[in-house]
PDB file of C-alpha atoms in Angstrom:
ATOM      1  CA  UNK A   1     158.365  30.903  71.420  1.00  0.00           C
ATOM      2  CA  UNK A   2     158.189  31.230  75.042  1.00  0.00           C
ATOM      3  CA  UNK A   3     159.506  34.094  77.410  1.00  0.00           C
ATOM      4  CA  UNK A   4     159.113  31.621  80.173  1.00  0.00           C
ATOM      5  CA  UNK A   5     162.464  29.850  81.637  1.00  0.00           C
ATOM      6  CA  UNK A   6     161.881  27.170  83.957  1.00  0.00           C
ATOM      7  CA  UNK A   7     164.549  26.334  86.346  1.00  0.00           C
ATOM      8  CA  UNK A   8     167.450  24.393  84.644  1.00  0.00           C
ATOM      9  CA  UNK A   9     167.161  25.875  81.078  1.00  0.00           C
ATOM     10  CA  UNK A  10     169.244  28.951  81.696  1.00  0.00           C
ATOM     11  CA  UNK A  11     172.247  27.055  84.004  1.00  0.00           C
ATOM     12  CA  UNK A  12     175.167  26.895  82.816  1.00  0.00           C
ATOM     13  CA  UNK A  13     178.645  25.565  84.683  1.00  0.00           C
ATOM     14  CA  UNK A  14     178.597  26.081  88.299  1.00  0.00           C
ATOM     15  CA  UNK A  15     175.871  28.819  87.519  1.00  0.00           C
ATOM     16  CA  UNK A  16     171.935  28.236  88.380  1.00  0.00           C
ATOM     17  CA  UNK A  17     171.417  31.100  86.342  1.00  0.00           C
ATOM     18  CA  UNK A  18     173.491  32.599  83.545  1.00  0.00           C
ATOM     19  CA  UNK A  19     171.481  35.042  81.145  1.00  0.00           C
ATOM     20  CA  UNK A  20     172.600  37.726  79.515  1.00  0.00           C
ATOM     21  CA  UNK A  21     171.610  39.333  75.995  1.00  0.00           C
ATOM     22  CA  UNK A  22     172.500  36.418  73.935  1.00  0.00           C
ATOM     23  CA  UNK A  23     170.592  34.355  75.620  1.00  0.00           C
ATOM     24  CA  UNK A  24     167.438  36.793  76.335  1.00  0.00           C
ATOM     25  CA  UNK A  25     167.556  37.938  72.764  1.00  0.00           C
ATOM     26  CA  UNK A  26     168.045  41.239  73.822  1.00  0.00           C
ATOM     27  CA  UNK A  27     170.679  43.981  74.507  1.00  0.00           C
ATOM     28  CA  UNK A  28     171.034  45.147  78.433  1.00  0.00           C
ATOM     29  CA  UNK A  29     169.452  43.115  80.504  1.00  0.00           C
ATOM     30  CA  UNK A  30     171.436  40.298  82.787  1.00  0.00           C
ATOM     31  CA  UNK A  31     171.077  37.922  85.276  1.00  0.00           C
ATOM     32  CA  UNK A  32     173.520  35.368  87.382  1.00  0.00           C
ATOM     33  CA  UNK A  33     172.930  33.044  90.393  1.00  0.00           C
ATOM     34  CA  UNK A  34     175.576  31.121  91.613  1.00  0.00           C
ATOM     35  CA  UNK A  35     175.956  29.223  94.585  1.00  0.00           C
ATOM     36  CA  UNK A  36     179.166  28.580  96.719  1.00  0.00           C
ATOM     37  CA  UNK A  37     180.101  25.654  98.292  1.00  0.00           C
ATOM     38  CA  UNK A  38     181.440  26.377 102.194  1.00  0.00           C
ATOM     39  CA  UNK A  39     185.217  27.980 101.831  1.00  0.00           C
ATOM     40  CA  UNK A  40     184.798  27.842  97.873  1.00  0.00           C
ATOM     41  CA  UNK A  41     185.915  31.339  95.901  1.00  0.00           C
ATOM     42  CA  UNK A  42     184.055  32.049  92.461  1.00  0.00           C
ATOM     43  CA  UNK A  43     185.892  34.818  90.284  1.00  0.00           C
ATOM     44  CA  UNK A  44     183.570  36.572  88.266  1.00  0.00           C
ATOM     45  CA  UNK A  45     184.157  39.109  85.681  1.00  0.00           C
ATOM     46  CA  UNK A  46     181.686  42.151  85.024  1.00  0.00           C
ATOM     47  CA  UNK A  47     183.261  42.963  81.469  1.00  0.00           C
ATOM     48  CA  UNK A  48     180.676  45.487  79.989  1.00  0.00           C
ATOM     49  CA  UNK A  49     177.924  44.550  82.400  1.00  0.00           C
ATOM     50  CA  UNK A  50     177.537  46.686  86.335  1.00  0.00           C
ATOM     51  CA  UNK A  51     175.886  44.311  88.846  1.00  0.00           C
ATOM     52  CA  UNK A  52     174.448  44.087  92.311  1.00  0.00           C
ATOM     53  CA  UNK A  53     175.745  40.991  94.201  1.00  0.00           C
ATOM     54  CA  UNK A  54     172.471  40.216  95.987  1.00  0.00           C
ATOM     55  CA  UNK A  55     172.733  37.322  98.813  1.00  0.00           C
ATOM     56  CA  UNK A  56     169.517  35.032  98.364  1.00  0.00           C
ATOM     57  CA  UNK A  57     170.751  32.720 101.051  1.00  0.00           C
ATOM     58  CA  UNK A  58     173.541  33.096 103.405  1.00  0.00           C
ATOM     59  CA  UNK A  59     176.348  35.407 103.604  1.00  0.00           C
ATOM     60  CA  UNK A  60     179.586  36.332 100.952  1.00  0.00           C
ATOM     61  CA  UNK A  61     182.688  38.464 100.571  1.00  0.00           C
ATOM     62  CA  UNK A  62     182.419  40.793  97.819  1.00  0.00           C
ATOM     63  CA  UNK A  63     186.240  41.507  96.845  1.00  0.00           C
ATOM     64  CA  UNK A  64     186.655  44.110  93.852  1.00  0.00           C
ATOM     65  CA  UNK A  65     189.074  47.205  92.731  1.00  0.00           C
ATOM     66  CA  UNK A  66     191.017  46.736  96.125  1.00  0.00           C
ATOM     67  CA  UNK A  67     187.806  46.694  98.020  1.00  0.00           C
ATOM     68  CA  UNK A  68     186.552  44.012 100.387  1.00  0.00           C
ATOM     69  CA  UNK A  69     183.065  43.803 101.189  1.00  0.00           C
ATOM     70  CA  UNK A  70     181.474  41.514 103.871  1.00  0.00           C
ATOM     71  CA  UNK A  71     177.703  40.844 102.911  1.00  0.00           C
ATOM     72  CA  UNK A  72     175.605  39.597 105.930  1.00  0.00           C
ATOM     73  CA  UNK A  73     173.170  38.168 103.866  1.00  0.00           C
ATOM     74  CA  UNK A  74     169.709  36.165 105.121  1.00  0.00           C
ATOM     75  CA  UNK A  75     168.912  32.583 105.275  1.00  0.00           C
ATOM     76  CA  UNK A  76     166.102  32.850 102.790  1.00  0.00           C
ATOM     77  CA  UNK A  77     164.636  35.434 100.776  1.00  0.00           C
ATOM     78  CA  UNK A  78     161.824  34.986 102.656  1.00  0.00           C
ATOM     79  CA  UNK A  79     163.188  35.547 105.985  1.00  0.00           C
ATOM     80  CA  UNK A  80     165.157  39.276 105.587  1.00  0.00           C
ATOM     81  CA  UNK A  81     165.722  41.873 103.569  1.00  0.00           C
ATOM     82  CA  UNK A  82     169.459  42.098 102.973  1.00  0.00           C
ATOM     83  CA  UNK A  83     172.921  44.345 102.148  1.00  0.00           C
ATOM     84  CA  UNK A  84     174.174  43.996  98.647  1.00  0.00           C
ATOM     85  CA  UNK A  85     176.740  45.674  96.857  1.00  0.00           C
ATOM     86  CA  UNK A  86     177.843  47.523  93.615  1.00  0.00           C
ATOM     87  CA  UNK A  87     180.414  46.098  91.285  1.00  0.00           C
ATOM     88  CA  UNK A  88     181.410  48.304  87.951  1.00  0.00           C
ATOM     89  CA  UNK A  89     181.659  47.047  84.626  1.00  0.00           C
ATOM     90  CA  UNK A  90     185.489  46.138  83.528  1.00  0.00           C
ATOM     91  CA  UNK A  91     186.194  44.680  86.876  1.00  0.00           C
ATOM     92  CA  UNK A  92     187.247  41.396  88.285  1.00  0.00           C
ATOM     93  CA  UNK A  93     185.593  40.041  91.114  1.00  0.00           C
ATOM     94  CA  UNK A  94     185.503  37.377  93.730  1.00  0.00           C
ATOM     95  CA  UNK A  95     183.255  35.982  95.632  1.00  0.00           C
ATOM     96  CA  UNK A  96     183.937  33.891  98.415  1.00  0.00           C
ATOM     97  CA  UNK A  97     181.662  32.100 101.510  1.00  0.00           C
ATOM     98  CA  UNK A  98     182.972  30.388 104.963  1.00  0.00           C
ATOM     99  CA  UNK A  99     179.385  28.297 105.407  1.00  0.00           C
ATOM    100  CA  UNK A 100     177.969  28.435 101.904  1.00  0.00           C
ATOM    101  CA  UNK A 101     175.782  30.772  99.548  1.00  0.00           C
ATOM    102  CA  UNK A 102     173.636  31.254  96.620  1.00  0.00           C
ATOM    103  CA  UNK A 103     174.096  34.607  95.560  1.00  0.00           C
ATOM    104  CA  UNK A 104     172.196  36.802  92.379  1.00  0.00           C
ATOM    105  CA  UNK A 105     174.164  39.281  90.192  1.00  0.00           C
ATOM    106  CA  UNK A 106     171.506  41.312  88.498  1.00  0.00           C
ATOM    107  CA  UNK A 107     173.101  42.710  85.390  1.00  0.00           C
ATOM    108  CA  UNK A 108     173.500  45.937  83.213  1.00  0.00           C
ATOM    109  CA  UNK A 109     175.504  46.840  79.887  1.00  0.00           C
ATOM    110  CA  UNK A 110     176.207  49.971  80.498  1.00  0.00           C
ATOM    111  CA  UNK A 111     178.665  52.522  79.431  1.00  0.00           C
ATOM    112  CA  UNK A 112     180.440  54.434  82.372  1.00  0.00           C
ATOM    113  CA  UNK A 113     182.330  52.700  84.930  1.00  0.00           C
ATOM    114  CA  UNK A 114     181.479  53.430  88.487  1.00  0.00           C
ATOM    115  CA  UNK A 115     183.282  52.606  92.023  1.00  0.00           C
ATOM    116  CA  UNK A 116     182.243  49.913  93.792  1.00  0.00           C
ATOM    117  CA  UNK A 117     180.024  50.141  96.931  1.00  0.00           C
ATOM    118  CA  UNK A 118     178.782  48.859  99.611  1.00  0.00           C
ATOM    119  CA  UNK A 119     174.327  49.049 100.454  1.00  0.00           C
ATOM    120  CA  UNK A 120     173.402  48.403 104.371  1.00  0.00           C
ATOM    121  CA  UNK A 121     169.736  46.746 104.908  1.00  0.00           C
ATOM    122  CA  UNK A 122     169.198  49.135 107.379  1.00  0.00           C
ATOM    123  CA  UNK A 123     168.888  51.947 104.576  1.00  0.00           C
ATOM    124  CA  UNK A 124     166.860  49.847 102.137  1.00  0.00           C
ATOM    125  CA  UNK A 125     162.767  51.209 101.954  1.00  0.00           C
ATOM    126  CA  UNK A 126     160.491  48.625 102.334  1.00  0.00           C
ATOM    127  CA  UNK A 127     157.278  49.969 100.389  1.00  0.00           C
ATOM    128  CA  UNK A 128     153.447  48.205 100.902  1.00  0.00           C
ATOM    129  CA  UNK A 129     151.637  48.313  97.765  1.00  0.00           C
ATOM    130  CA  UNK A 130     148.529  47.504  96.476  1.00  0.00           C
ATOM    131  CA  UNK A 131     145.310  46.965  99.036  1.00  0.00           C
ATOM    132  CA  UNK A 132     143.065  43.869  99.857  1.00  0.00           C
ATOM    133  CA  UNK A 133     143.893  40.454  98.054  1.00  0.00           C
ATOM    134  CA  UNK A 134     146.798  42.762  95.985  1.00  0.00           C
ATOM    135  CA  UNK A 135     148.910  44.244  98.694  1.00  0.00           C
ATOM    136  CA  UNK A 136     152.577  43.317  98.283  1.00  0.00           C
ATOM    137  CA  UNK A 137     156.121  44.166  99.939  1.00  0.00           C
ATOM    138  CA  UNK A 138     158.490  45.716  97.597  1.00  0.00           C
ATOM    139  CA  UNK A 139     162.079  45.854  98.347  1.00  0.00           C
ATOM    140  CA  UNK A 140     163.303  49.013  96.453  1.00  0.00           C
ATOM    141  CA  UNK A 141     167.068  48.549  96.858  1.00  0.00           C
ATOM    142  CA  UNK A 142     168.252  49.340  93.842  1.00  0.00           C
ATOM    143  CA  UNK A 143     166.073  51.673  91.931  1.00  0.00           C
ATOM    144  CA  UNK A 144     166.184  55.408  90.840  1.00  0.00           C
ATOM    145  CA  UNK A 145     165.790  57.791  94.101  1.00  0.00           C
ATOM    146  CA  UNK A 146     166.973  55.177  96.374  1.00  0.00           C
ATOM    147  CA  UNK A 147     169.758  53.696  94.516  1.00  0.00           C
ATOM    148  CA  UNK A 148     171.458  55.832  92.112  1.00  0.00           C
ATOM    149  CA  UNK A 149     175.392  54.568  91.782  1.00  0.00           C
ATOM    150  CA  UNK A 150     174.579  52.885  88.867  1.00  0.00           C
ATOM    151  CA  UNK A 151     174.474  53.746  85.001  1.00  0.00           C
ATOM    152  CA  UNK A 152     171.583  51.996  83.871  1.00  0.00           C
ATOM    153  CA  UNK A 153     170.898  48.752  85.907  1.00  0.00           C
ATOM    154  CA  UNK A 154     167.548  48.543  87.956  1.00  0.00           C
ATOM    155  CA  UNK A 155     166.724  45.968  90.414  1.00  0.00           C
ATOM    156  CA  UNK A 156     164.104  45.568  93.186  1.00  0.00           C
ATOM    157  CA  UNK A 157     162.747  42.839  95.382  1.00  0.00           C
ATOM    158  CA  UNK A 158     158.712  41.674  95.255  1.00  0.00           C
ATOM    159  CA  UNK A 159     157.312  39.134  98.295  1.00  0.00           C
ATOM    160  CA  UNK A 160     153.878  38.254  97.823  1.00  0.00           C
ATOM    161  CA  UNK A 161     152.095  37.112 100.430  1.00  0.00           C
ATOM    162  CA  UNK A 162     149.984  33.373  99.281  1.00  0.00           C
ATOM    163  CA  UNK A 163     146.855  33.881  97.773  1.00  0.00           C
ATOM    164  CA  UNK A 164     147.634  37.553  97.147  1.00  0.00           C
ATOM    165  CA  UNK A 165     148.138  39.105  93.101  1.00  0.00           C
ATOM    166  CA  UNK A 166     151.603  41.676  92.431  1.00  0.00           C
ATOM    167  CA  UNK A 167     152.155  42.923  89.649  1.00  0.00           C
ATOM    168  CA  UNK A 168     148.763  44.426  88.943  1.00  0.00           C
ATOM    169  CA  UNK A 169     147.409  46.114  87.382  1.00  0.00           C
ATOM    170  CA  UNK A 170     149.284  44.787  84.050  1.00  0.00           C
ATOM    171  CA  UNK A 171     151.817  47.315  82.783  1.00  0.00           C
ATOM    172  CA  UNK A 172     154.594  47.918  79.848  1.00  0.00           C
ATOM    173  CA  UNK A 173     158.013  49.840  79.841  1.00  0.00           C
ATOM    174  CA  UNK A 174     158.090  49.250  75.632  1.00  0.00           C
ATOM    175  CA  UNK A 175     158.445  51.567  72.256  1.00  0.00           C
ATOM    176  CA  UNK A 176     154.844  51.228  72.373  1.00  0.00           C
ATOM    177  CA  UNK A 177     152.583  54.435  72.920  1.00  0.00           C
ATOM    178  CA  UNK A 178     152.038  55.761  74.991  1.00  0.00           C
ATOM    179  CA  UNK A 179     154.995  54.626  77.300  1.00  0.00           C
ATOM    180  CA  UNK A 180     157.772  56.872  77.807  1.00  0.00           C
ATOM    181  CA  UNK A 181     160.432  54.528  79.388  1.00  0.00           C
ATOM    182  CA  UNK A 182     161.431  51.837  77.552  1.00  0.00           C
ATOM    183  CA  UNK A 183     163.182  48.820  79.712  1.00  0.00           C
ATOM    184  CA  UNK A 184     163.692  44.635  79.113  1.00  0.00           C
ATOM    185  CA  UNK A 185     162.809  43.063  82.118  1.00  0.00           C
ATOM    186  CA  UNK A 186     163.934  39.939  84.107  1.00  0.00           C
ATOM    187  CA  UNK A 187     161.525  38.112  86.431  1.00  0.00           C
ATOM    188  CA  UNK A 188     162.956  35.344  88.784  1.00  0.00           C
ATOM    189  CA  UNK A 189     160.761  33.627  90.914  1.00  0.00           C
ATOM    190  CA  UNK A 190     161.425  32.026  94.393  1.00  0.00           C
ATOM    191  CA  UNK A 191     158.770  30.085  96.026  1.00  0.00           C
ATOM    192  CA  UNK A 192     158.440  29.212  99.154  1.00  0.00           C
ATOM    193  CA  UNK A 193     157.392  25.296 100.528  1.00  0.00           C
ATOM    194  CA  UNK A 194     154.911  24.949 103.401  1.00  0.00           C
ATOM    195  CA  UNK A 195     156.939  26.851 106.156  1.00  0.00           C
ATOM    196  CA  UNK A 196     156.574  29.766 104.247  1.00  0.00           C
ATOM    197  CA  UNK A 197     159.884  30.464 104.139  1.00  0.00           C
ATOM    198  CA  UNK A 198     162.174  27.582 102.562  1.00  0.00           C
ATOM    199  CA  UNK A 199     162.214  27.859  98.792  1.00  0.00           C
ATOM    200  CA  UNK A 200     160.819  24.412  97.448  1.00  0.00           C
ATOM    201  CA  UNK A 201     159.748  23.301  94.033  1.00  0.00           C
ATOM    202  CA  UNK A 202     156.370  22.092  95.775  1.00  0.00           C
ATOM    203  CA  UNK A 203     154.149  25.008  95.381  1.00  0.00           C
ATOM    204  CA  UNK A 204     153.444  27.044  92.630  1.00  0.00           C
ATOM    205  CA  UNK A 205     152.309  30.758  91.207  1.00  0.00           C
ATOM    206  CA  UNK A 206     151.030  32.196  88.083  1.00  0.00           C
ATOM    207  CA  UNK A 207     152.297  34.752  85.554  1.00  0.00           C
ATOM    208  CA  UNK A 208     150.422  36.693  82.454  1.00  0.00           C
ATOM    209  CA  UNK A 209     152.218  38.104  80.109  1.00  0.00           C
ATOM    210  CA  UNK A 210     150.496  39.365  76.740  1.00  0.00           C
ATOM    211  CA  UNK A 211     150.719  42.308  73.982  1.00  0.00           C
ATOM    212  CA  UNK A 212     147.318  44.571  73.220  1.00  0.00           C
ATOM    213  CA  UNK A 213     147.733  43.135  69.689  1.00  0.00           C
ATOM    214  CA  UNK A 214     147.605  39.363  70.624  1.00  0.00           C
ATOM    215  CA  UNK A 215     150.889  38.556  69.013  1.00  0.00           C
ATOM    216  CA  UNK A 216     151.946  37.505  72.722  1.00  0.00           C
ATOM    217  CA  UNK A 217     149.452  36.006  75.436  1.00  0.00           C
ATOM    218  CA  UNK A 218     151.398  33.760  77.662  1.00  0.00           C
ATOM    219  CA  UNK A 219     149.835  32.025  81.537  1.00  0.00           C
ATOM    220  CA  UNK A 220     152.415  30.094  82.811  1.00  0.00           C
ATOM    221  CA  UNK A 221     152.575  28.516  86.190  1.00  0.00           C
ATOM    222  CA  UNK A 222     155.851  29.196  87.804  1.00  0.00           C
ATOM    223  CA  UNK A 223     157.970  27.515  90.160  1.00  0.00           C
ATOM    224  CA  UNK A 224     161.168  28.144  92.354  1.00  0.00           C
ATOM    225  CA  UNK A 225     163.704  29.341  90.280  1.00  0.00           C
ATOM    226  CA  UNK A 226     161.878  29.914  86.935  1.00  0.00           C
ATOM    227  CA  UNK A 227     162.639  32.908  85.006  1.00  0.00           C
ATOM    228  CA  UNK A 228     160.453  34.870  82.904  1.00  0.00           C
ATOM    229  CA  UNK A 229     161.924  37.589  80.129  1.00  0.00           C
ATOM    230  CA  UNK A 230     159.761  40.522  79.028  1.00  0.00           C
ATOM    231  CA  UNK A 231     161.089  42.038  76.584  1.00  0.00           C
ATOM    232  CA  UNK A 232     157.715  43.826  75.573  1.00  0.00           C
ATOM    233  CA  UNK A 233     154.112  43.715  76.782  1.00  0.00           C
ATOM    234  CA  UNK A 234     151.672  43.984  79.081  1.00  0.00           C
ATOM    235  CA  UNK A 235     153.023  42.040  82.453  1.00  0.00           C
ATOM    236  CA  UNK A 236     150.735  40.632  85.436  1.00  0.00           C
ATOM    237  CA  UNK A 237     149.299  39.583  87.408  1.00  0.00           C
ATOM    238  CA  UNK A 238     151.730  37.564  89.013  1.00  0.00           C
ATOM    239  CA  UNK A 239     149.368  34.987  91.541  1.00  0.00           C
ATOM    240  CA  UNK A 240     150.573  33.458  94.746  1.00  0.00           C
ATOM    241  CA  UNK A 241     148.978  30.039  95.374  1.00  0.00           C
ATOM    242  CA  UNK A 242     147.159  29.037  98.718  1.00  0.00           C
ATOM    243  CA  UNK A 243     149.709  27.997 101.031  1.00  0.00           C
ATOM    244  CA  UNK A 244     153.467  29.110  98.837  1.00  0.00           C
ATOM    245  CA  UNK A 245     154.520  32.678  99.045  1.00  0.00           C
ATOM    246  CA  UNK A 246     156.079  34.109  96.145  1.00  0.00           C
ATOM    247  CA  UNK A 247     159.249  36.053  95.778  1.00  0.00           C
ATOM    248  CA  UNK A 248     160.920  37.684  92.582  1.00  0.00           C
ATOM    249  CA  UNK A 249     163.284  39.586  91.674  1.00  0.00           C
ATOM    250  CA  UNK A 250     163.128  42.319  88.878  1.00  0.00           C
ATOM    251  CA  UNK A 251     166.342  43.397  86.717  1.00  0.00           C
ATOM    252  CA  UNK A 252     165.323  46.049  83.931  1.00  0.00           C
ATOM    253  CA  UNK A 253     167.430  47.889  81.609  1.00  0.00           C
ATOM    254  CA  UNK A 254     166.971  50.115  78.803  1.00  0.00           C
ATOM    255  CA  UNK A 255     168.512  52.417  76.372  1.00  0.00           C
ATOM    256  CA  UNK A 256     167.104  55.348  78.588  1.00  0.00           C
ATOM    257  CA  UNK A 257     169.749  58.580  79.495  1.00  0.00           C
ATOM    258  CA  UNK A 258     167.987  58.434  82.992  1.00  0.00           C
ATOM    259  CA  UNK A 259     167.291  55.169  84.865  1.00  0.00           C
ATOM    260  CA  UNK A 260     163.494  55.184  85.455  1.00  0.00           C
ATOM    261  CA  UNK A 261     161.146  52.375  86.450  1.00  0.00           C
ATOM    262  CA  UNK A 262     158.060  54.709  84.641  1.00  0.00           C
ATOM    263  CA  UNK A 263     155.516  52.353  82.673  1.00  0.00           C
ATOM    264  CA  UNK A 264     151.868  52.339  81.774  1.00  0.00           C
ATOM    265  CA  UNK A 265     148.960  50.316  83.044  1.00  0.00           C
ATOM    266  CA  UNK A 266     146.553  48.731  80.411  1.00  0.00           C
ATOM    267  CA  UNK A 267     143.948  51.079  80.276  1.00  0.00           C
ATOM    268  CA  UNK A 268     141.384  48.460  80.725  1.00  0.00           C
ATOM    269  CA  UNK A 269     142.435  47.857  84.166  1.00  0.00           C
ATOM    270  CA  UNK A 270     144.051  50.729  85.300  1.00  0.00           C
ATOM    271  CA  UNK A 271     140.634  51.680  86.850  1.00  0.00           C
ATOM    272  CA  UNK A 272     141.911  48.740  89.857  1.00  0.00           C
ATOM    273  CA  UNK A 273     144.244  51.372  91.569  1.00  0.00           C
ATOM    274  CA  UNK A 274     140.983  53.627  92.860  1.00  0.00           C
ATOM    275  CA  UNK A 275     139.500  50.935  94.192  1.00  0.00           C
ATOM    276  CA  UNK A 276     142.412  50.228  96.568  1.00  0.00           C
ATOM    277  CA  UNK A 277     141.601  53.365  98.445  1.00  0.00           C
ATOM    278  CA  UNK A 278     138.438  51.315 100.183  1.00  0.00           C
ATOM    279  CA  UNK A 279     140.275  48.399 100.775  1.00  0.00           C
ATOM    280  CA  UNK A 280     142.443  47.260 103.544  1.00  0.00           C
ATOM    281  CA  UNK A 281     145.853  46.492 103.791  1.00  0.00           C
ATOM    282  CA  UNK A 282     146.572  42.999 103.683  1.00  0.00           C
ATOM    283  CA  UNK A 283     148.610  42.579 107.263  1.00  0.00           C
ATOM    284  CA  UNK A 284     151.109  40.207 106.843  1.00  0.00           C
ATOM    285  CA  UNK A 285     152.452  43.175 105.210  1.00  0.00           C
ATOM    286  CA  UNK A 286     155.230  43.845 105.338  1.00  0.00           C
ATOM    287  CA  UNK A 287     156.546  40.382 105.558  1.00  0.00           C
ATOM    288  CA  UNK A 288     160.325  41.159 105.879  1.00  0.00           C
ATOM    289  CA  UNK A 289     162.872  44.334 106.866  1.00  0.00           C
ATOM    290  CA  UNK A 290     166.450  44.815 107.782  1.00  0.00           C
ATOM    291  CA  UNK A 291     166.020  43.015 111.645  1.00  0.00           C
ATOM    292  CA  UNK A 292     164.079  40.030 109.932  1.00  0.00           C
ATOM    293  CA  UNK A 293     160.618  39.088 109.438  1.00  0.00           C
ATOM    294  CA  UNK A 294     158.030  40.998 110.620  1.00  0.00           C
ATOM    295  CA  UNK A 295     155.692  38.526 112.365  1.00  0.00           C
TER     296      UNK A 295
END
């Protein structure tokens, strides 16, 4: 069976995207994306799942526990990186939009119920990683040291620049040795037309996914809006074609004490990272921060 989702398999209702467990065949990891028509109120509730509401295009109220919210958002994905906020688990929640939006809830069973809370753009780190043909922007707005007003959900932002490689070397967060961490991940994939900045189902990009004991080898192209669920293995490289720059998001969750996004490279490639140190950055690199794109 397939890990890969492609757009359409995982909607459900007014939902794009509506995975959680049951679906994933897993036990923590979740993932929504609705979209809201101009002046249209969704009411969502968390039951025992905390979230990030994420704007992916456009802007939102976040209402919730007597708190209100107002999420700036970003036209595309590609275009800025945004504000978000915090919802607990056990909470009812609305979600509103005067001119539209399509909005991710990246999703967490957890066990302790936090306040809700509001994260500026302004204080999210924008990281450059990787050198040469395998530098990448990642947008670390919800992970452990940056983001730590959650209970076990994990989520951060990847752009790849086209014709660039994320996600490499490949890496696990399994039960396997000798990995410490163990998470289930979420991949969702946005790509970008020929503006470089409009998500389009024109272009394309390329995901590996495979165990060191063969039982799992996947290459998959991917288009905007796939999904892809790992909930073991070796993952990368992700590949940006020529000409379509690729966005995803990662959700991860695990039945960790700590939140941690620890893993371990495949030893037969971990050698990759050293090699960085004579190459380059890549510099359209960054390609987005809190005032907008960078060039």
């Amino acid at each position: 069976m397939s890990w890969h989702r492609p757009l359409g398999t995982l909607s459900y209702g007014d939902d794009a995207i509506r995975l959680g467990p049951a679906e994933a065949g897993w036990t923590y990891t979740g993932l929504r994306v609705l979209r809201l028509a101009p002046g249209e109120s969704r009411v969502v509730d968390t039951d025992e799942f905390e979230a990030f509401v994420l704007p992916l295009a456009g802007g939102c109220v976040v209402e919730v526990d007597g708190e209100r919210f107002e999420l700036t958002g970003r036209e595309s994905v590609f275009t800025r990186v945004t504000d978000f906020a915090y919802v607990p688990r056990d909470a009812r929640v609305t979600l509103s939009s005067a001119d539209g939006a399509e909005v991710a809830l990246p999703m967490a069973r957890c066990e302790r119920r936090l306040e809700p809370r509001y994260g500026p753009a302004e204080d999210v780190p924008v990281e450059v990683r990787g050198a040469g043909n395998a530098t990448r922007q990642v947008t670390n707005f919800g992970v452990p040291g940056v983001w730590d007003h959650a209970d076990k959900l994990v989520a951060c932002e990847l752009i790849t620049p086209d014709g660039n490689w994320s996600s490499y070397p490949p890496h696990k967060h399994d039960d396997t040795e000798p990995c410490e961490v163990v998470n289930e991940e979420v991949y969702y994939f946005r790509i970008a037309g020929r503006d470089g900045v409009t998500p389009s189902r024109e272009g394309f990009g390329l995901h590996k996914t495979y165990t060191g004991d063969g039982e799992v080898d996947e290459d998959v192209a991917v288009r905007d809006g796939d999904v892809f669920l790992i909930p073991r293995g070796y993952h990368g490289p992700c590949v940006a074609a020529p000409g379509y720059p690729m966005y995803y998001l990662n959700v991860l969750a695990g039945p960790g004490a700590e939140r941690s996004l620890a893993f371990c490279d495949d030893p037969a490639h971990t050698w990759i990272r050293d090699s960085w140190a004579d190459q380059e950055l890549d510099p359209r690199c960054p390609v987005t921060n809190a005032k907008g794109r960078t060039a």
